[in-house]
CSV table of C-alpha atoms in Angstrom, one decimal:
chain,number,residue,atom,x,y,z
A,58,MET,CA,-13.2,19.7,-43.5
A,59,HIS,CA,-13.5,21.8,-46.6
A,60,GLN,CA,-17.1,22.3,-47.8
A,61,SER,CA,-16.3,20.3,-51.0
A,62,GLU,CA,-18.0,17.0,-51.5
A,63,ILE,CA,-17.2,14.4,-48.8
A,64,TYR,CA,-16.5,11.2,-50.6
A,65,PRO,CA,-17.9,8.0,-49.2
A,66,CYS,CA,-15.5,5.3,-47.9
A,67,GLU,CA,-16.3,2.5,-50.3
A,68,PRO,CA,-13.2,0.8,-51.6
A,69,THR,CA,-15.0,-0.9,-54.5
A,70,GLN,CA,-17.1,2.0,-55.6
A,71,GLU,CA,-16.1,3.3,-59.0
A,72,GLY,CA,-16.3,7.1,-59.1
A,73,THR,CA,-14.9,9.6,-61.5
A,74,GLY,CA,-11.7,8.2,-62.9
A,75,GLY,CA,-11.1,5.5,-60.4
A,76,ASN,CA,-11.8,4.1,-56.9
A,77,LEU,CA,-13.0,6.7,-54.5
A,78,PRO,CA,-10.7,7.2,-51.5
A,79,CYS,CA,-11.3,6.0,-48.0
A,80,GLY,CA,-9.3,6.4,-44.9
A,81,PRO,CA,-8.9,9.0,-42.1
A,82,LEU,CA,-8.2,11.8,-44.7
A,83,ALA,CA,-11.1,11.0,-47.0
A,84,GLY,CA,-12.9,14.2,-47.9
A,85,TYR,CA,-9.8,16.4,-47.9
A,86,ARG,CA,-8.6,17.6,-51.3
A,87,VAL,CA,-4.9,18.3,-51.8
A,88,LEU,CA,-3.3,20.2,-54.7
A,89,GLU,CA,0.3,19.0,-55.1
A,90,MET,CA,2.7,21.3,-56.9
A,91,GLY,CA,5.8,19.6,-55.6
A,92,SER,CA,8.4,17.9,-57.7
A,93,THR,CA,11.1,15.2,-57.5
A,94,VAL,CA,10.9,13.5,-54.1
A,95,ALA,CA,10.1,15.6,-50.9
A,96,GLY,CA,6.8,17.1,-52.3
A,97,PRO,CA,5.5,14.0,-54.0
A,98,PHE,CA,6.3,11.9,-51.0
A,99,CYS,CA,4.4,14.2,-48.8
A,100,GLY,CA,1.5,14.0,-51.3
A,101,ARG,CA,1.8,10.2,-51.4
A,102,LEU,CA,1.5,9.9,-47.7
A,103,LEU,CA,-1.7,12.0,-47.7
A,104,ALA,CA,-3.1,10.0,-50.6
A,105,ASP,CA,-2.4,6.7,-49.0
A,106,PHE,CA,-4.7,7.6,-46.2
A,107,GLY,CA,-7.6,8.8,-48.2
A,108,ALA,CA,-6.9,12.4,-49.3
A,109,GLU,CA,-7.9,13.2,-52.9
A,110,VAL,CA,-4.5,14.4,-54.2
A,111,ILE,CA,-4.3,16.2,-57.5
A,112,LYS,CA,-0.7,16.4,-58.7
A,113,VAL,CA,0.4,19.1,-61.2
A,114,GLU,CA,3.2,18.1,-63.6
A,115,PRO,CA,5.0,19.9,-66.3
A,116,PHE,CA,4.3,18.6,-69.8
A,117,GLU,CA,7.6,16.7,-69.9
A,118,GLY,CA,6.7,15.0,-66.6
A,119,ASP,CA,8.1,15.3,-63.1
A,120,ALA,CA,11.9,14.8,-62.7
A,121,VAL,CA,11.3,11.8,-60.6
A,122,ARG,CA,10.2,10.0,-63.8
A,123,THR,CA,13.9,10.1,-64.8
A,124,MET,CA,15.1,8.5,-61.5
A,125,GLY,CA,15.3,4.9,-60.6
A,126,MET,CA,14.9,1.9,-62.8
A,127,ARG,CA,12.5,1.5,-65.7
A,128,PHE,CA,10.4,-1.4,-67.0
A,129,HIS,CA,8.9,-1.4,-70.5
A,130,GLY,CA,9.8,2.3,-70.7
A,131,LYS,CA,7.9,3.2,-67.5
A,132,SER,CA,9.4,4.7,-64.4
A,133,LEU,CA,8.9,2.3,-61.5
A,134,TYR,CA,9.8,5.0,-59.0
A,135,ALA,CA,7.0,7.2,-60.4
A,136,ALA,CA,4.6,4.3,-60.3
A,137,SER,CA,5.1,4.2,-56.5
A,138,ILE,CA,5.5,7.8,-55.4
A,139,PHE,CA,2.6,9.0,-57.7
A,140,ARG,CA,0.3,6.3,-56.6
A,141,ASN,CA,-3.3,7.1,-55.6
A,142,LYS,CA,-3.0,10.5,-57.2
A,143,SER,CA,-4.8,12.2,-60.1
A,144,LEU,CA,-2.2,13.6,-62.5
A,145,ILE,CA,-2.8,16.8,-64.4
A,146,CYS,CA,-0.6,18.9,-66.7
A,147,VAL,CA,-0.9,22.7,-66.5
A,148,ASP,CA,1.6,25.3,-67.8
A,149,LEU,CA,2.1,27.4,-64.7
A,150,ARG,CA,4.1,30.0,-66.6
A,151,ARG,CA,1.0,31.0,-68.6
A,152,SER,CA,-1.5,33.4,-67.2
A,153,GLU,CA,-4.3,31.0,-68.3
A,154,GLY,CA,-2.6,28.1,-66.4
A,155,GLN,CA,-2.2,30.3,-63.3
A,156,GLU,CA,-5.9,31.0,-63.4
A,157,ILE,CA,-6.7,27.3,-63.7
A,158,ILE,CA,-4.6,26.6,-60.6
A,159,ARG,CA,-6.3,29.4,-58.6
A,160,ASN,CA,-9.7,27.9,-59.6
A,161,VAL,CA,-8.6,24.5,-58.4
A,162,ALA,CA,-6.9,25.8,-55.2
A,163,ALA,CA,-10.2,27.5,-54.2
A,164,LYS,CA,-11.8,24.1,-53.9
A,165,CYS,CA,-8.9,22.4,-52.0
A,166,ASP,CA,-8.0,22.0,-48.4
A,167,LEU,CA,-4.3,21.9,-48.7
A,168,VAL,CA,-1.6,22.8,-51.2
A,169,VAL,CA,1.9,21.1,-51.2
A,170,GLU,CA,4.6,23.0,-53.1
A,171,ASN,CA,8.4,22.9,-53.3
A,172,PHE,CA,9.4,25.7,-55.6
A,173,ARG,CA,12.2,28.0,-54.6
A,174,PRO,CA,10.9,30.6,-52.2
A,175,GLY,CA,9.2,33.4,-54.1
A,176,GLY,CA,8.6,31.3,-57.2
A,177,LEU,CA,4.9,30.9,-56.7
A,178,GLU,CA,4.5,34.6,-55.7
A,179,LYS,CA,5.8,35.6,-59.1
A,180,TRP,CA,2.8,33.9,-60.6
A,181,GLY,CA,0.3,35.1,-58.1
A,182,LEU,CA,0.0,31.7,-56.5
A,183,GLY,CA,1.7,32.2,-53.2
A,184,TYR,CA,0.0,31.6,-49.9
A,185,ALA,CA,-1.1,35.2,-49.4
A,186,ASP,CA,-2.6,35.1,-52.9
A,187,LEU,CA,-4.5,31.8,-52.5
A,188,ALA,CA,-5.6,32.6,-49.0
A,189,LYS,CA,-7.5,35.6,-50.3
A,190,ILE,CA,-9.8,33.3,-52.3
A,191,ASN,CA,-9.7,30.4,-49.8
A,192,PRO,CA,-9.0,31.6,-46.2
A,193,ALA,CA,-9.3,28.1,-44.9
A,194,LEU,CA,-6.5,26.8,-47.2
A,195,VAL,CA,-3.4,25.2,-45.6
A,196,MET,CA,-0.2,25.4,-47.6
A,197,VAL,CA,2.8,23.2,-47.0
A,198,ARG,CA,6.0,24.8,-48.4
A,199,ILE,CA,9.1,22.6,-48.9
A,200,SER,CA,12.4,24.2,-49.7
A,201,GLY,CA,16.1,23.6,-49.2
A,202,PHE,CA,16.6,26.3,-46.6
A,203,GLY,CA,13.2,27.7,-45.7
A,204,GLN,CA,11.2,30.7,-46.8
A,205,THR,CA,13.5,33.2,-44.9
A,206,GLY,CA,17.1,33.6,-44.0
A,207,PRO,CA,20.3,34.3,-46.0
A,208,TYR,CA,20.3,30.9,-47.6
A,209,SER,CA,16.6,30.9,-48.7
A,210,GLN,CA,17.4,31.6,-52.3
A,211,ARG,CA,20.0,28.8,-52.6
A,212,ALA,CA,19.1,25.8,-54.7
A,213,GLY,CA,18.9,22.9,-52.3
A,214,TYR,CA,18.3,19.2,-53.0
A,215,GLY,CA,17.9,16.7,-50.2
A,216,VAL,CA,21.5,15.7,-50.1
A,217,ILE,CA,22.6,19.3,-49.9
A,218,GLY,CA,20.3,19.8,-46.9
A,219,GLU,CA,21.7,16.6,-45.4
A,220,ALA,CA,25.3,18.0,-45.7
A,221,VAL,CA,24.3,21.3,-44.1
A,222,SER,CA,22.4,19.6,-41.3
A,223,GLY,CA,25.5,17.7,-40.0
A,224,LEU,CA,23.8,14.4,-40.7
A,225,ARG,CA,26.1,13.6,-43.7
A,226,TYR,CA,29.2,14.3,-41.6
A,227,ILE,CA,28.4,11.4,-39.2
A,228,THR,CA,27.5,8.9,-41.9
A,229,GLY,CA,30.0,6.3,-43.0
A,230,ASP,CA,33.3,4.9,-41.7
A,231,ALA,CA,35.8,7.0,-39.8
A,232,ASP,CA,38.6,6.4,-42.3
A,233,ARG,CA,36.5,7.3,-45.3
A,234,PRO,CA,34.8,10.4,-46.7
A,235,PRO,CA,31.2,11.1,-45.5
A,236,SER,CA,28.9,8.5,-47.1
A,237,ARG,CA,25.2,8.5,-48.0
A,238,LEU,CA,22.3,6.1,-48.2
A,239,ALA,CA,21.3,5.0,-51.7
A,240,VAL,CA,18.0,6.7,-51.3
A,241,SER,CA,16.9,10.3,-51.0
A,242,LEU,CA,16.9,10.2,-47.2
A,243,THR,CA,16.5,13.9,-46.4
A,244,ASP,CA,13.7,14.3,-48.9
A,245,TYR,CA,11.8,11.5,-47.2
A,246,ILE,CA,12.4,13.0,-43.8
A,247,THR,CA,11.2,16.4,-44.9
A,248,GLY,CA,8.2,14.9,-46.8
A,249,LEU,CA,7.2,13.1,-43.6
A,250,TYR,CA,7.5,16.2,-41.5
A,251,ALA,CA,5.6,18.2,-44.1
A,252,ALA,CA,2.7,15.7,-44.1
A,253,PHE,CA,2.6,15.8,-40.3
A,254,GLY,CA,2.6,19.6,-40.3
A,255,GLY,CA,-0.2,19.6,-42.9
A,256,VAL,CA,-2.4,17.3,-40.9
A,257,MET,CA,-1.8,19.2,-37.7
A,258,ALA,CA,-2.8,22.4,-39.5
A,259,LEU,CA,-6.0,20.8,-40.7
A,260,LEU,CA,-6.7,19.7,-37.1
A,261,ALA,CA,-6.1,23.3,-36.0
A,262,ARG,CA,-8.4,24.6,-38.7
A,263,GLY,CA,-11.1,22.4,-37.3
A,264,LYS,CA,-10.9,24.6,-34.1
A,265,THR,CA,-10.3,28.0,-35.7
A,266,GLY,CA,-11.7,27.8,-39.2
A,267,LYS,CA,-8.5,29.3,-40.5
A,268,GLY,CA,-5.7,27.9,-42.6
A,269,GLN,CA,-2.0,28.5,-42.2
A,270,CYS,CA,1.3,28.0,-43.9
A,271,ILE,CA,3.9,25.3,-43.0
A,272,ASP,CA,7.5,26.1,-43.7
A,273,SER,CA,9.5,22.8,-44.1
A,274,ALA,CA,13.2,23.2,-44.8
A,275,LEU,CA,15.2,20.2,-45.9
A,276,TYR,CA,18.3,21.1,-43.8
A,277,GLU,CA,16.2,21.7,-40.7
A,278,CYS,CA,14.3,18.5,-40.9
A,279,ALA,CA,17.5,16.5,-41.3
A,280,PHE,CA,19.1,18.5,-38.5
A,281,SER,CA,16.3,17.4,-36.2
A,282,PHE,CA,17.7,13.9,-36.4
A,283,MET,CA,21.0,15.2,-34.9
A,284,GLU,CA,19.1,15.4,-31.6
A,285,PRO,CA,21.7,13.6,-29.3
A,286,HIS,CA,24.6,15.5,-30.6
A,287,ILE,CA,23.3,19.1,-30.2
A,288,PRO,CA,23.4,19.3,-26.4
A,289,ALA,CA,26.7,17.3,-26.4
A,290,TYR,CA,28.4,20.0,-28.4
A,291,GLU,CA,26.8,22.9,-26.4
A,292,LYS,CA,27.8,21.5,-23.0
A,293,LEU,CA,30.9,19.5,-23.8
A,294,GLY,CA,32.2,20.8,-27.1
A,295,HIS,CA,31.9,17.3,-28.5
A,296,ILE,CA,31.7,17.1,-32.3
A,297,ALA,CA,30.1,13.8,-33.4
A,298,VAL,CA,32.1,11.9,-36.0
A,299,ARG,CA,31.6,8.9,-38.3
A,300,ALA,CA,31.5,5.6,-36.4
A,301,GLY,CA,30.9,3.1,-39.1
A,302,SER,CA,28.5,0.3,-38.1
A,303,ARG,CA,28.8,1.1,-34.4
A,304,LEU,CA,26.3,3.3,-32.6
A,305,PRO,CA,28.4,5.5,-30.2
A,306,ASN,CA,27.5,5.3,-26.5
A,307,SER,CA,25.3,2.3,-27.1
A,308,THR,CA,27.4,-0.9,-26.6
A,309,PRO,CA,27.4,-3.5,-27.9
A,310,ASN,CA,25.5,-2.3,-30.9
A,311,ASN,CA,27.6,-3.2,-34.0
A,312,LEU,CA,28.0,-5.3,-37.1
A,313,TYR,CA,30.1,-8.5,-36.8
A,314,VAL,CA,31.6,-10.9,-39.4
A,315,THR,CA,30.5,-14.6,-39.3
A,316,ARG,CA,32.4,-17.7,-40.1
A,317,ASP,CA,30.9,-17.9,-43.6
A,318,ARG,CA,32.0,-14.3,-44.2
A,319,GLN,CA,28.5,-12.9,-43.8
A,320,PHE,CA,27.5,-10.1,-41.5
A,321,ILE,CA,25.2,-10.0,-38.4
A,322,HIS,CA,24.2,-7.0,-36.4
A,323,VAL,CA,23.8,-7.5,-32.7
A,324,THR,CA,22.3,-5.0,-30.3
A,325,ALA,CA,22.6,-5.8,-26.6
A,326,MET,CA,23.3,-2.5,-24.7
A,327,GLY,CA,20.8,-3.1,-21.9
A,328,ASP,CA,22.0,-5.0,-18.9
A,329,ALA,CA,19.4,-7.8,-19.1
A,330,VAL,CA,20.1,-8.4,-22.8
A,331,PHE,CA,23.8,-8.1,-22.4
A,332,ARG,CA,23.6,-10.8,-19.7
A,333,ARG,CA,21.7,-13.1,-22.1
A,334,LEU,CA,24.3,-12.5,-24.8
A,335,THR,CA,27.3,-13.4,-22.5
A,336,GLU,CA,25.5,-16.5,-21.4
A,337,THR,CA,24.8,-17.5,-25.0
A,338,MET,CA,28.4,-16.9,-25.9
A,339,GLY,CA,29.4,-19.3,-23.0
A,340,GLN,CA,31.2,-16.4,-21.3
A,341,PRO,CA,28.9,-15.3,-18.4
A,342,GLU,CA,31.9,-13.9,-16.5
A,343,LEU,CA,31.9,-11.0,-18.9
A,344,PHE,CA,28.8,-9.6,-17.2
A,345,ASP,CA,30.7,-9.2,-14.0
A,346,ASP,CA,33.8,-7.8,-15.6
A,347,PRO,CA,34.4,-4.2,-14.3
A,348,ARG,CA,34.9,-3.0,-17.8
A,349,PHE,CA,31.4,-4.2,-18.8
A,350,ARG,CA,29.4,-4.0,-15.6
A,351,ASP,CA,27.0,-1.3,-16.9
A,352,PRO,CA,26.1,0.5,-20.1
A,353,VAL,CA,28.3,3.5,-19.5
A,354,GLU,CA,31.4,1.3,-18.8
A,355,ARG,CA,30.6,-0.9,-21.8
A,356,SER,CA,30.6,2.2,-24.0
A,357,ARG,CA,34.0,3.3,-22.5
A,358,HIS,CA,35.4,-0.1,-23.5
A,359,ASP,CA,33.5,-0.6,-26.7
A,360,VAL,CA,36.6,-1.8,-28.7
A,361,GLU,CA,37.3,-4.5,-26.1
A,362,ILE,CA,33.8,-5.9,-26.0
A,363,ASP,CA,33.4,-5.7,-29.8
A,364,ASP,CA,36.6,-7.7,-30.3
A,365,ILE,CA,35.4,-10.4,-27.9
A,366,ILE,CA,32.0,-10.6,-29.6
A,367,ALA,CA,33.6,-10.6,-33.1
A,368,ARG,CA,35.8,-13.6,-32.1
A,369,TRP,CA,32.7,-15.5,-31.1
A,370,THR,CA,30.6,-14.7,-34.2
A,371,GLU,CA,33.6,-15.7,-36.4
A,372,SER,CA,33.3,-19.2,-35.1
A,373,HIS,CA,29.6,-19.6,-36.3
A,374,ASP,CA,27.9,-19.4,-39.6
A,375,LEU,CA,25.3,-16.7,-40.1
A,376,ALA,CA,22.2,-18.9,-40.1
A,377,ASP,CA,23.2,-20.7,-36.9
A,378,LEU,CA,24.0,-17.4,-35.2
A,379,GLU,CA,20.6,-16.0,-36.0
A,380,GLN,CA,18.9,-19.0,-34.6
A,381,ILE,CA,21.0,-19.1,-31.4
A,382,LEU,CA,20.6,-15.4,-30.7
A,383,HIS,CA,16.9,-15.3,-31.5
A,384,SER,CA,16.3,-18.3,-29.2
A,385,ALA,CA,18.2,-16.4,-26.4
A,386,GLY,CA,16.1,-13.3,-26.9
A,387,VAL,CA,19.1,-11.2,-28.1
A,388,PRO,CA,18.2,-8.7,-30.9
A,389,ALA,CA,20.2,-9.7,-33.9
A,390,THR,CA,19.8,-9.9,-37.7
A,391,ARG,CA,21.5,-10.4,-41.0
A,392,ILE,CA,21.6,-7.4,-43.3
A,393,PHE,CA,18.6,-7.9,-45.6
A,394,THR,CA,18.8,-7.4,-49.4
A,395,MET,CA,15.7,-6.7,-51.4
A,396,ALA,CA,15.8,-10.4,-52.5
A,397,ASP,CA,15.7,-11.3,-48.8
A,398,ILE,CA,12.7,-9.0,-48.2
A,399,PHE,CA,10.7,-10.5,-51.1
A,400,GLY,CA,11.3,-14.0,-49.6
A,401,ASP,CA,10.8,-13.2,-45.9
A,402,PRO,CA,7.9,-14.7,-44.0
A,403,GLN,CA,7.4,-11.6,-41.8
A,404,TYR,CA,7.0,-9.3,-44.7
A,405,ARG,CA,4.6,-11.8,-46.3
A,406,ALA,CA,2.6,-12.3,-43.1
A,407,ARG,CA,2.2,-8.6,-42.6
A,408,GLU,CA,1.4,-8.0,-46.3
A,409,MET,CA,4.1,-5.3,-46.6
A,410,LEU,CA,4.6,-5.9,-50.3
A,411,VAL,CA,1.5,-4.9,-52.3
A,412,ASP,CA,0.7,-5.5,-56.0
A,413,ALA,CA,-0.7,-2.1,-57.0
A,414,PRO,CA,-2.9,-2.0,-60.1
A,415,ASP,CA,-1.2,-0.3,-63.0
A,416,ASP,CA,-2.7,0.7,-66.3
A,417,ASP,CA,0.4,-0.1,-68.3
A,418,LEU,CA,2.1,-3.0,-66.5
A,419,GLY,CA,-0.9,-4.8,-64.9
A,420,ALA,CA,0.5,-4.5,-61.4
A,421,VAL,CA,3.6,-3.1,-59.7
A,422,ALA,CA,5.0,-4.2,-56.3
A,423,MET,CA,5.5,-1.5,-53.7
A,424,ALA,CA,5.5,-1.0,-50.0
A,425,ALA,CA,2.2,-1.0,-48.2
A,426,PRO,CA,1.1,2.2,-46.4
A,427,VAL,CA,2.4,2.7,-42.9
A,428,PRO,CA,1.6,3.1,-40.1
A,429,ARG,CA,-1.0,0.5,-39.7
A,430,MET,CA,-4.3,1.8,-38.4
A,431,SER,CA,-6.9,-0.6,-37.0
A,432,GLY,CA,-10.0,1.4,-37.9
A,433,THR,CA,-9.0,3.6,-40.9
A,434,PRO,CA,-6.0,2.0,-42.6
A,435,GLY,CA,-4.3,3.3,-45.6
A,436,ARG,CA,-4.8,1.7,-49.0
A,437,ILE,CA,-3.2,1.7,-52.5
A,438,ARG,CA,-5.9,2.1,-55.1
A,439,HIS,CA,-3.7,2.4,-58.2
A,440,ALA,CA,-0.1,3.0,-59.2
A,441,GLY,CA,1.2,6.3,-60.6
A,442,ARG,CA,-0.5,7.1,-63.9
A,443,ARG,CA,0.8,8.6,-67.2
A,444,VAL,CA,1.7,12.3,-67.6
A,445,GLY,CA,-1.5,14.3,-67.8
A,446,GLN,CA,-3.8,11.3,-67.7
A,447,ASP,CA,-6.4,12.9,-65.4
A,448,THR,CA,-6.1,16.5,-66.7
A,449,ARG,CA,-9.5,16.7,-68.5
A,450,ARG,CA,-11.4,14.8,-65.9
A,451,VAL,CA,-10.1,16.9,-62.9
A,452,LEU,CA,-10.6,20.2,-64.6
A,453,ALA,CA,-14.1,19.3,-65.8
A,454,GLU,CA,-15.2,18.0,-62.4
A,455,ILE,CA,-13.5,20.4,-60.0
A,456,ALA,CA,-12.9,23.6,-62.1
A,457,GLY,CA,-16.1,23.2,-64.2
A,458,PHE,CA,-14.5,23.4,-67.6
A,459,ALA,CA,-16.6,22.3,-70.6
A,460,ALA,CA,-15.1,19.9,-73.2
A,461,GLU,CA,-14.8,22.7,-75.7
A,462,GLU,CA,-12.9,24.9,-73.3
A,463,LEU,CA,-10.5,22.1,-72.5
A,464,ASP,CA,-10.0,21.5,-76.3
A,465,LYS,CA,-9.0,25.1,-76.7
A,466,LEU,CA,-6.7,25.1,-73.7
A,467,GLU,CA,-5.0,22.0,-74.9
A,468,SER,CA,-4.7,23.3,-78.5
A,469,ALA,CA,-3.1,26.5,-77.1
A,470,GLY,CA,-0.6,24.5,-75.0
A,471,VAL,CA,-1.9,25.6,-71.6
A,472,ILE,CA,-2.8,22.0,-70.5
A,473,PHE,CA,-1.9,18.6,-71.6
A,474,SER,CA,-3.8,15.3,-71.3
A,475,GLY,CA,-1.8,12.9,-73.4
A,476,ARG,CA,-4.7,12.5,-75.8
A,477,GLU,CA,-4.8,13.4,-79.5
A,478,LEU,CA,-7.0,16.3,-80.3
A,479,PRO,CA,-9.2,16.1,-83.5
A,480,GLU,CA,-7.0,18.5,-85.5
A,481,GLN,CA,-3.9,16.6,-84.3
A,482,ALA,CA,-5.4,13.4,-85.4
A,483,ALA,CA,-6.2,14.9,-88.8
A,484,GLU,CA,-2.7,16.1,-89.2
A,485,SER,CA,-1.4,12.6,-88.3
A,486,ILE,CA,-3.6,11.0,-90.9
A,487,ASP,CA,-2.5,13.5,-93.5
A,488,ALA,CA,1.2,12.8,-92.7
A,489,ARG,CA,0.7,9.1,-93.0
A,490,SER,CA,-1.2,9.5,-96.3
A,491,GLY,CA,1.4,11.8,-97.7
A,492,THR,CA,-0.9,14.8,-98.1
A,493,SER,CA,-0.2,18.4,-97.0
C-alpha cells in the first residue's frame, strides 16, 4: 500500500467529511479525473470496496450530471455513480490547478483518467510526469481507441467503441438495424476492466514496489465480449449476425409469447434440462426425435424446436408457465421491469436495493455493491454529493493548504467549493440592499 495513512475499518466512525471507508481496498487513495461513465464507474467500483476516491470535476460539473432522470433538480445518475467519493473542483487548464493535482497525485496510489490520449501530457500530468514524483503510482487510462494506433486521437464514446468492436452489429433483430441497450454498456464493460487492471497493478506493486500504466480502450474491452465469434471467422469465415432473442448455437434458448400476450425466456440447451422440458410439455418423444437428440442437432433445427415450444407456451398464461417450469427445474423467467425488481422477493432477501444517505434528498435507492464478499464486503456510505462539496476539506487534509490559501485560490477561480466567499457574500448583500 501507499505510505499514506491507513484508515481503520470502522463503518460508524466519523472522520473528516464522512464515514471512513472499510473494505478490501481500505487504505488505498485514488484520484479520479475521469468523466461521463467509464471513468466514474471505475472509480465507483473502487470506492464501493473501500478505496478513498477523490473525484475532480469541472466547475460546471461532470457531464453525467446531465444524463438520466432528475428529482428536485438533482441528477439521480450522479447520485449513484459518484457515491462514496469526495468531490473536488480544480481548473486543470490553469498552472495553479495543475500544481494542485500534482500535489494530490503524489499522495495517491492510483489515478483514473479518460482524457483523449495526450491531453494530460499537455498539462504536465501524464503518467511519465506523475511517476517522477510518485514512482509507485498506478495510472488507469481509459480512451476510445487506446493510447497508440492510427485511431488514438479519434473522439470515442462507449457506443462508438461498441460499433467498432462488432458487438453492436450482432445486437437486435435480424430484420432491423443494429440496436443498443438503453444503458452505456461499453462504458460499463471498460470501467469494469479498468478497475480490474488497476487492482492487479496494485497487487503487482506489492511485489515489485513499482507502479505501472493500464491502457483500457473502449473498443477493445467491448471486442473481448465477441469471444465465440473470433475463431469462428478465422477458421470458417463465419460472420456473426443479429439473432434477436435467440442465442445462436444454444438451443432452445429463446423468448416465447404466452397466452396472456406476455413473454417468457426459456433456456434448456443441455440434454438433462431439455428432457425435463419435453416431459413438462407432455411431449417426451421430442427428446428421442433425431432432430433434437443432442445440442448440436437441436441448434441445426432451432426453428423447428422453437416453433414447437412457442405453440406450447401460447396455451398457458405467464404466471402459470413460470410456476410449471420452475417446479420442473427448467430455467425460465419473465422479462423484469424496474417495477418488477422493486417488488421482487429475491432482490429484497438479498438486499440488492440500498437506500443510500443523500445530503439533499434524504436517501436515494441504488444497486448494492457486487460481488458479495463474505469477509470484506463493499458498502455504500453516501450518495454522490454536490459539485465541489469536498474541495476545501480534501485540499486542506491531503495537499496541506491553509484556509487563507484556499480562499485566494477560490477567489482566483482556480478551485470551486460551492460556498460563498466573504467578498462574494458582501457583494450579494450590497446587491440586495441596492448599494454599489
